[in-house]
mmCIF file of C-alpha atoms in Angstrom:
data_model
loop_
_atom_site.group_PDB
_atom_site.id
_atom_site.type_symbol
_atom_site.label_atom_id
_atom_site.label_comp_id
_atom_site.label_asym_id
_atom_site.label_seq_id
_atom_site.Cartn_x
_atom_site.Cartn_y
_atom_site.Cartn_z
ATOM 1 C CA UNK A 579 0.000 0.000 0.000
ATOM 2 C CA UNK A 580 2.970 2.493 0.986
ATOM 3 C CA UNK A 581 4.535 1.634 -2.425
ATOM 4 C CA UNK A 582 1.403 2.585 -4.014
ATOM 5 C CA UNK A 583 1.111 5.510 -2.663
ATOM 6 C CA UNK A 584 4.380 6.600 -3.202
ATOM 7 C CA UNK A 585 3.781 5.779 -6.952
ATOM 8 C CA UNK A 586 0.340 8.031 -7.216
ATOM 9 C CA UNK A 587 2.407 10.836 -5.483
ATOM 10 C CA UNK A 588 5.468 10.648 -8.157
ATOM 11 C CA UNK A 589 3.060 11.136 -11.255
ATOM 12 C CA UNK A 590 1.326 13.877 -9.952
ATOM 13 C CA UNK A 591 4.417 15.452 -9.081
ATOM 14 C CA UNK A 592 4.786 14.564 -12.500
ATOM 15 C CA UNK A 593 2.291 15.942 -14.076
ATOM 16 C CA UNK A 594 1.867 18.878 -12.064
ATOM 17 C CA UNK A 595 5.385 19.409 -13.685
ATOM 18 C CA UNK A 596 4.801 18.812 -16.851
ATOM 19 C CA UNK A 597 1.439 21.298 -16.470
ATOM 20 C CA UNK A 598 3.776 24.186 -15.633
ATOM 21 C CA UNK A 599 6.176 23.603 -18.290
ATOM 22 C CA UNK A 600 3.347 23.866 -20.661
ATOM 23 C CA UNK A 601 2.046 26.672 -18.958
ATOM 24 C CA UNK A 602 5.104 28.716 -18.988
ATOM 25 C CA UNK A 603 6.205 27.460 -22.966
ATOM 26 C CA UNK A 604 2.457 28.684 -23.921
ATOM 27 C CA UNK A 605 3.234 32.072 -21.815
ATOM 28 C CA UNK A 606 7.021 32.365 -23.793
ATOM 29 C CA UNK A 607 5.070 31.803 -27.634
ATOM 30 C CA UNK A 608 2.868 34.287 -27.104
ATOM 31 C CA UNK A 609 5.189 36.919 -25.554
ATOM 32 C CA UNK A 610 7.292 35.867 -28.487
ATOM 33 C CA UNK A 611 4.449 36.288 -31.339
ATOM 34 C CA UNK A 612 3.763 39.801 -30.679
ATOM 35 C CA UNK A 613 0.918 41.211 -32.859
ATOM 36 C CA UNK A 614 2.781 43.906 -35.390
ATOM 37 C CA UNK A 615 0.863 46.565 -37.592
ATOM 38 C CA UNK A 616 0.798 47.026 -41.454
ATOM 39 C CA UNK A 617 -0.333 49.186 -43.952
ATOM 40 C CA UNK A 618 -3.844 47.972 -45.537
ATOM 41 C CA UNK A 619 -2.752 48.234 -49.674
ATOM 42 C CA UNK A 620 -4.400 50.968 -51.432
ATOM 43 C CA UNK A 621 -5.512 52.951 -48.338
ATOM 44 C CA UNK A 622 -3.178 55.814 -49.043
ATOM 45 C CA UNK A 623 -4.460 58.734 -49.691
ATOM 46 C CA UNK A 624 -2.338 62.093 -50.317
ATOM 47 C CA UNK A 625 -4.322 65.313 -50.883
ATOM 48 C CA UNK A 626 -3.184 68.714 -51.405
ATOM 49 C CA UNK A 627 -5.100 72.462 -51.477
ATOM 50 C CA UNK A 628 -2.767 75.317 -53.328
ATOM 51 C CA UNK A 629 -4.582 78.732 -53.205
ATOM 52 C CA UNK A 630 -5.135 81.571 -56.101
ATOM 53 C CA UNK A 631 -5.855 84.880 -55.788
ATOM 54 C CA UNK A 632 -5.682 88.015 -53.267
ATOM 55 C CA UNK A 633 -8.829 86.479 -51.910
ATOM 56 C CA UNK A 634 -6.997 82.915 -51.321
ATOM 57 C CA UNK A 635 -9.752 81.046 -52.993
ATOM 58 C CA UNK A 636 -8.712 77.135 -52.289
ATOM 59 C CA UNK A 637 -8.057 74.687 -55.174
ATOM 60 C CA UNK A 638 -8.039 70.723 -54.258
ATOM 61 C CA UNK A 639 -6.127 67.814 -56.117
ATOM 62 C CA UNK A 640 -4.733 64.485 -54.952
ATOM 63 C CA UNK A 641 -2.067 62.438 -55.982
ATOM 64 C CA UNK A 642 -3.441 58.754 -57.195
ATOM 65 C CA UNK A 643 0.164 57.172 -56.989
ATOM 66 C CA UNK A 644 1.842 56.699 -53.989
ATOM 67 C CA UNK A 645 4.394 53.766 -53.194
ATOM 68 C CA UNK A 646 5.678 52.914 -50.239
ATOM 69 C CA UNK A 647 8.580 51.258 -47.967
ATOM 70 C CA UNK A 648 8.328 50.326 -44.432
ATOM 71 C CA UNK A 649 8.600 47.849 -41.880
ATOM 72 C CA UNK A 650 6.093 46.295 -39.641
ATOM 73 C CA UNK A 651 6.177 47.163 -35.847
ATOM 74 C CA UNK A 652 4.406 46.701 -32.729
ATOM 75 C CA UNK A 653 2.791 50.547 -32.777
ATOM 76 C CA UNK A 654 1.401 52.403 -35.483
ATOM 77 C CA UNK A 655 4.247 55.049 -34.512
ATOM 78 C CA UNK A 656 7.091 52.277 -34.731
ATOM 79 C CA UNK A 657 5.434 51.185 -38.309
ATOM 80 C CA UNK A 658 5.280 54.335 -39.306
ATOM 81 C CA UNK A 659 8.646 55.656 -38.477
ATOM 82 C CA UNK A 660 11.061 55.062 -41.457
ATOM 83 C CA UNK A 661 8.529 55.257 -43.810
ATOM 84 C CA UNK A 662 10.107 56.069 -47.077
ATOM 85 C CA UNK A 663 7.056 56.895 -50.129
ATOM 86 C CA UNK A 664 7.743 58.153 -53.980
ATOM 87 C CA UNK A 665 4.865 59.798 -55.536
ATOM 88 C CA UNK A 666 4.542 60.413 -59.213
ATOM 89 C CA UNK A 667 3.697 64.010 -60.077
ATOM 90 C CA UNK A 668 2.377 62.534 -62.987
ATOM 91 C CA UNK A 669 -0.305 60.881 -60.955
ATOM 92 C CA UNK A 670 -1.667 64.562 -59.914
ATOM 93 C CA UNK A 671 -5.264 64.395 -60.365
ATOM 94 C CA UNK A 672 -7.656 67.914 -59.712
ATOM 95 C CA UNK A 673 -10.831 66.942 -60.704
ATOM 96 C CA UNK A 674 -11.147 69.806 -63.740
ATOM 97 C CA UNK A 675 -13.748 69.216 -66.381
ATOM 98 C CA UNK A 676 -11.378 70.682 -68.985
ATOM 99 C CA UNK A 677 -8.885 68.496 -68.498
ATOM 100 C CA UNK A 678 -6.514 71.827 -68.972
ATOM 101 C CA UNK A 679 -5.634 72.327 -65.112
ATOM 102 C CA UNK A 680 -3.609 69.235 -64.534
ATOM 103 C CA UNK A 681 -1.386 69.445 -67.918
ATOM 104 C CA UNK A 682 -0.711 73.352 -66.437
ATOM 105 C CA UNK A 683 0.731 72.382 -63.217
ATOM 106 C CA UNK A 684 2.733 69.546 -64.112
ATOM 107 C CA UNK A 685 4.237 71.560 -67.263
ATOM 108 C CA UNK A 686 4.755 75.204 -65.781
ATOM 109 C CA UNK A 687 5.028 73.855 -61.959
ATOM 110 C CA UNK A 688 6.605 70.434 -61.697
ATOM 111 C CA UNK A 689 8.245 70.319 -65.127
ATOM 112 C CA UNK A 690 10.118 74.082 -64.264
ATOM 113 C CA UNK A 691 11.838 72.063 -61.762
ATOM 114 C CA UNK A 692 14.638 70.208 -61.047
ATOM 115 C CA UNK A 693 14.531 66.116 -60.814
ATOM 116 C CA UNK A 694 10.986 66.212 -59.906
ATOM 117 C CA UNK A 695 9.542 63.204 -61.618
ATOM 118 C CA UNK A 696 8.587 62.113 -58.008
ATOM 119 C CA UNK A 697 8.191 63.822 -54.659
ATOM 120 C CA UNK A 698 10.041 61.395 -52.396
ATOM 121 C CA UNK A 699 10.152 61.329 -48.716
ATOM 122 C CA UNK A 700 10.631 59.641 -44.936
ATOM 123 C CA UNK A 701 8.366 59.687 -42.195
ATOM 124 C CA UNK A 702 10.266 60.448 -38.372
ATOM 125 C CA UNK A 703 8.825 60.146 -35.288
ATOM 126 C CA UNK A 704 11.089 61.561 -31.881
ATOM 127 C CA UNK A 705 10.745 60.205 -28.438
ATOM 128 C CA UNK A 706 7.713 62.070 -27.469
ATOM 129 C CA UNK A 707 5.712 60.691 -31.210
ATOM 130 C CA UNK A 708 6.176 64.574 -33.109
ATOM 131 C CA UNK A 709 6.478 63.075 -36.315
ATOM 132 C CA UNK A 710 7.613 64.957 -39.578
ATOM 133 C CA UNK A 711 8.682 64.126 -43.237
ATOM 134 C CA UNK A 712 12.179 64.530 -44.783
ATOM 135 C CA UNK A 713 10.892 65.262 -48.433
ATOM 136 C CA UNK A 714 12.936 65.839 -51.167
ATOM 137 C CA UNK A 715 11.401 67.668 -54.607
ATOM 138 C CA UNK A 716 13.192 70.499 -56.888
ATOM 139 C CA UNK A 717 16.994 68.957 -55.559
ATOM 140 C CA UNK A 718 16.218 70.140 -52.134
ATOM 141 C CA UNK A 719 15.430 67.900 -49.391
ATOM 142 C CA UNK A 720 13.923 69.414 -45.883
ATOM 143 C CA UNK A 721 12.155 68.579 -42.998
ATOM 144 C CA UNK A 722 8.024 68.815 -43.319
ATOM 145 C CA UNK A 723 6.456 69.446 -39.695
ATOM 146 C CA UNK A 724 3.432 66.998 -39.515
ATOM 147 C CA UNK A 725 0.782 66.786 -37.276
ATOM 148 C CA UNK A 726 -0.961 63.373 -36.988
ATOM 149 C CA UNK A 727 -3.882 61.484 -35.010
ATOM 150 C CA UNK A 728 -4.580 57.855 -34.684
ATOM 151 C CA UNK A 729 -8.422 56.957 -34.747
ATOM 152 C CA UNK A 730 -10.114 54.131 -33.255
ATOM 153 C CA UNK A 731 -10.640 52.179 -36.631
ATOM 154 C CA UNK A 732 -6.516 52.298 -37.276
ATOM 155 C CA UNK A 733 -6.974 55.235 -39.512
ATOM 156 C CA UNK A 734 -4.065 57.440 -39.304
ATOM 157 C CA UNK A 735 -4.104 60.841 -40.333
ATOM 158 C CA UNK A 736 -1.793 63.463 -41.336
ATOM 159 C CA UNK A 737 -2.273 67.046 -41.783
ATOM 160 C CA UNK A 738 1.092 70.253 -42.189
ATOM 161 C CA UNK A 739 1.522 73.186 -44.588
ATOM 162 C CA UNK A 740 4.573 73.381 -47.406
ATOM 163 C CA UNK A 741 6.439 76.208 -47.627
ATOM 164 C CA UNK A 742 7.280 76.385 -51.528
ATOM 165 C CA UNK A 743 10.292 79.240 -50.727
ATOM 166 C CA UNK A 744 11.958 76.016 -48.363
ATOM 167 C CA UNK A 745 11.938 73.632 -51.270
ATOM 168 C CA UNK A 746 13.609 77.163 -53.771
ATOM 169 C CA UNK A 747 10.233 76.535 -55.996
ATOM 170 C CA UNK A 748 9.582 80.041 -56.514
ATOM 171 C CA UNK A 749 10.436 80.071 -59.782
ATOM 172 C CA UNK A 750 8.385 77.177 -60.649
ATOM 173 C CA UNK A 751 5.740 79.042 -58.537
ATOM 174 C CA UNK A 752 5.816 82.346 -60.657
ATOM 175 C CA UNK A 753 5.746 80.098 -64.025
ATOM 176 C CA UNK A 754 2.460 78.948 -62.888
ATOM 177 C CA UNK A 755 0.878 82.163 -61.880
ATOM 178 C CA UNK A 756 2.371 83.234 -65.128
ATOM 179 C CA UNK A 757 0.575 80.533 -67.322
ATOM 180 C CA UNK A 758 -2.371 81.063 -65.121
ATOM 181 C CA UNK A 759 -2.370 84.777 -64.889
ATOM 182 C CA UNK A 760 -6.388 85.461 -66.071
ATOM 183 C CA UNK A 761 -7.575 82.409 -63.854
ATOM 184 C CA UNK A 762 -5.552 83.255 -60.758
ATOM 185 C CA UNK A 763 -6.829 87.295 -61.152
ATOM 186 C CA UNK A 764 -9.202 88.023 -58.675
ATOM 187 C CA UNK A 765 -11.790 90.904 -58.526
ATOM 188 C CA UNK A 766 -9.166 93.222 -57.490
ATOM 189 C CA UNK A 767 -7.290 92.487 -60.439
ATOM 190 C CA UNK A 768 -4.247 91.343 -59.018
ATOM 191 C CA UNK A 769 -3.072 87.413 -60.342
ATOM 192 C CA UNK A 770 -1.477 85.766 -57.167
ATOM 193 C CA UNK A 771 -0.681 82.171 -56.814
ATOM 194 C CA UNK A 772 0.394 81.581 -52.650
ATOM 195 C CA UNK A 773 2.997 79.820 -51.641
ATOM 196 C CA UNK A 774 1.574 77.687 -48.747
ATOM 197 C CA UNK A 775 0.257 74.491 -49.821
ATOM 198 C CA UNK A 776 -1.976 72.572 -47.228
ATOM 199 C CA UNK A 777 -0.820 68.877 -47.046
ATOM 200 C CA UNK A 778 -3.492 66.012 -45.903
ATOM 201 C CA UNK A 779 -2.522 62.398 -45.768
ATOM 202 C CA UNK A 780 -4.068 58.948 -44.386
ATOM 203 C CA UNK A 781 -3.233 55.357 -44.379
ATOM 204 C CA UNK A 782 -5.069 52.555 -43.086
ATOM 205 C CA UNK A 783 -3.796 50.163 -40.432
ATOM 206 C CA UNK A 784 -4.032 46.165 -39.535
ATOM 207 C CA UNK A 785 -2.785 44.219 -37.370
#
């Protein structure tokens, strides 16, 4: 009887063992598989809103191109951060019935320029999450202040305002005005095309 006691004890020492082991190996895999984030394909979005006239009337377009380079990570900021994207201007799309608008500003804006094919950039975010973009278009590459928020669906969205006299587009800026001088007139009859462009920009999250 002793003996077989002895023996019932052993196993479920045993076991209770073995229970642990599993316990603590099921604990290690799923510290190990830790859930990343990527970008949904073909959630990008990049819109833009340039302004004419004394009055600053707004005028919309997107870009319908945008590819991108990142790596996965465990927060939409780490995912984010590194970011690199390459947009086409080709791709610029304004919505104009006369299909004249578009043509304009990628011959008398983008054209004017220098190795501005694509608008190319790479997302940053600091220790405390400021994030901004290290774009590069006319030979000059600077930083782009960004705000951003993160919504409960995984949408994140980014909002700043270029500064065309940062990236020396000027020029290219005055060629437009120039080949839009009657459209950009306003009822005081001055023709101004401004220099701040208002940047908007969302992806789309998974995990």
């Amino acid at each position: 009887m002793k003996k077989f006691q002895i023996a019932v004890l052993s196993l479920l020492l045993v076991a209770g063992f073995s229970c642990k082991q599993t316990k603590k190996e099921e604990e290690k895999t799923k510290e190990t598989v830790a859930k990343t984030y990527s970008i949904v394909e073909d959630s990008t979005n990049v819109r833009f809103t340039a302004y004419k006239t004394t009055d600053k009337v707004p005028v919309g377009g997107t870009f319908q191109e945008v590819e991108l380079t990142y790596t996965s990570g465990e927060t939409p900021e780490e995912t984010l951060d590194g970011l690199k994207f390459s947009i086409p201007v080709s791709s610029l799309f304004t919505n104009d019935t006369t299909n004249t608008r578009d043509p304009k500003i990628i011959r008398f804006f983008f054209d004017v320029m220098a190795e501005t094919q694509s608008i190319t950039g790479t997302f940053s975010f600091d220790e405390n999450n400021k994030c901004s973009v290290n774009l590069s278009m006319n030979g000059v590459s600077t930083d782009l202040p960004m705000e951003y928020e993160i919504t409960d669906d995984n949408h994140v969205n980014f909002s700043g305002v270029m500064d065309l006299k940062k990236w020396n587009a000027l020029d290219a800026l005055t060629s437009l005005n120039k080949a839009c001088m009657d459209l950009h007139t306003g009822a005081d009859g001055v023709s101004k095309t401004w220099e701040d462009v208002a940047i908007k920009a969302s992806v789309l999250l998974k995990q």
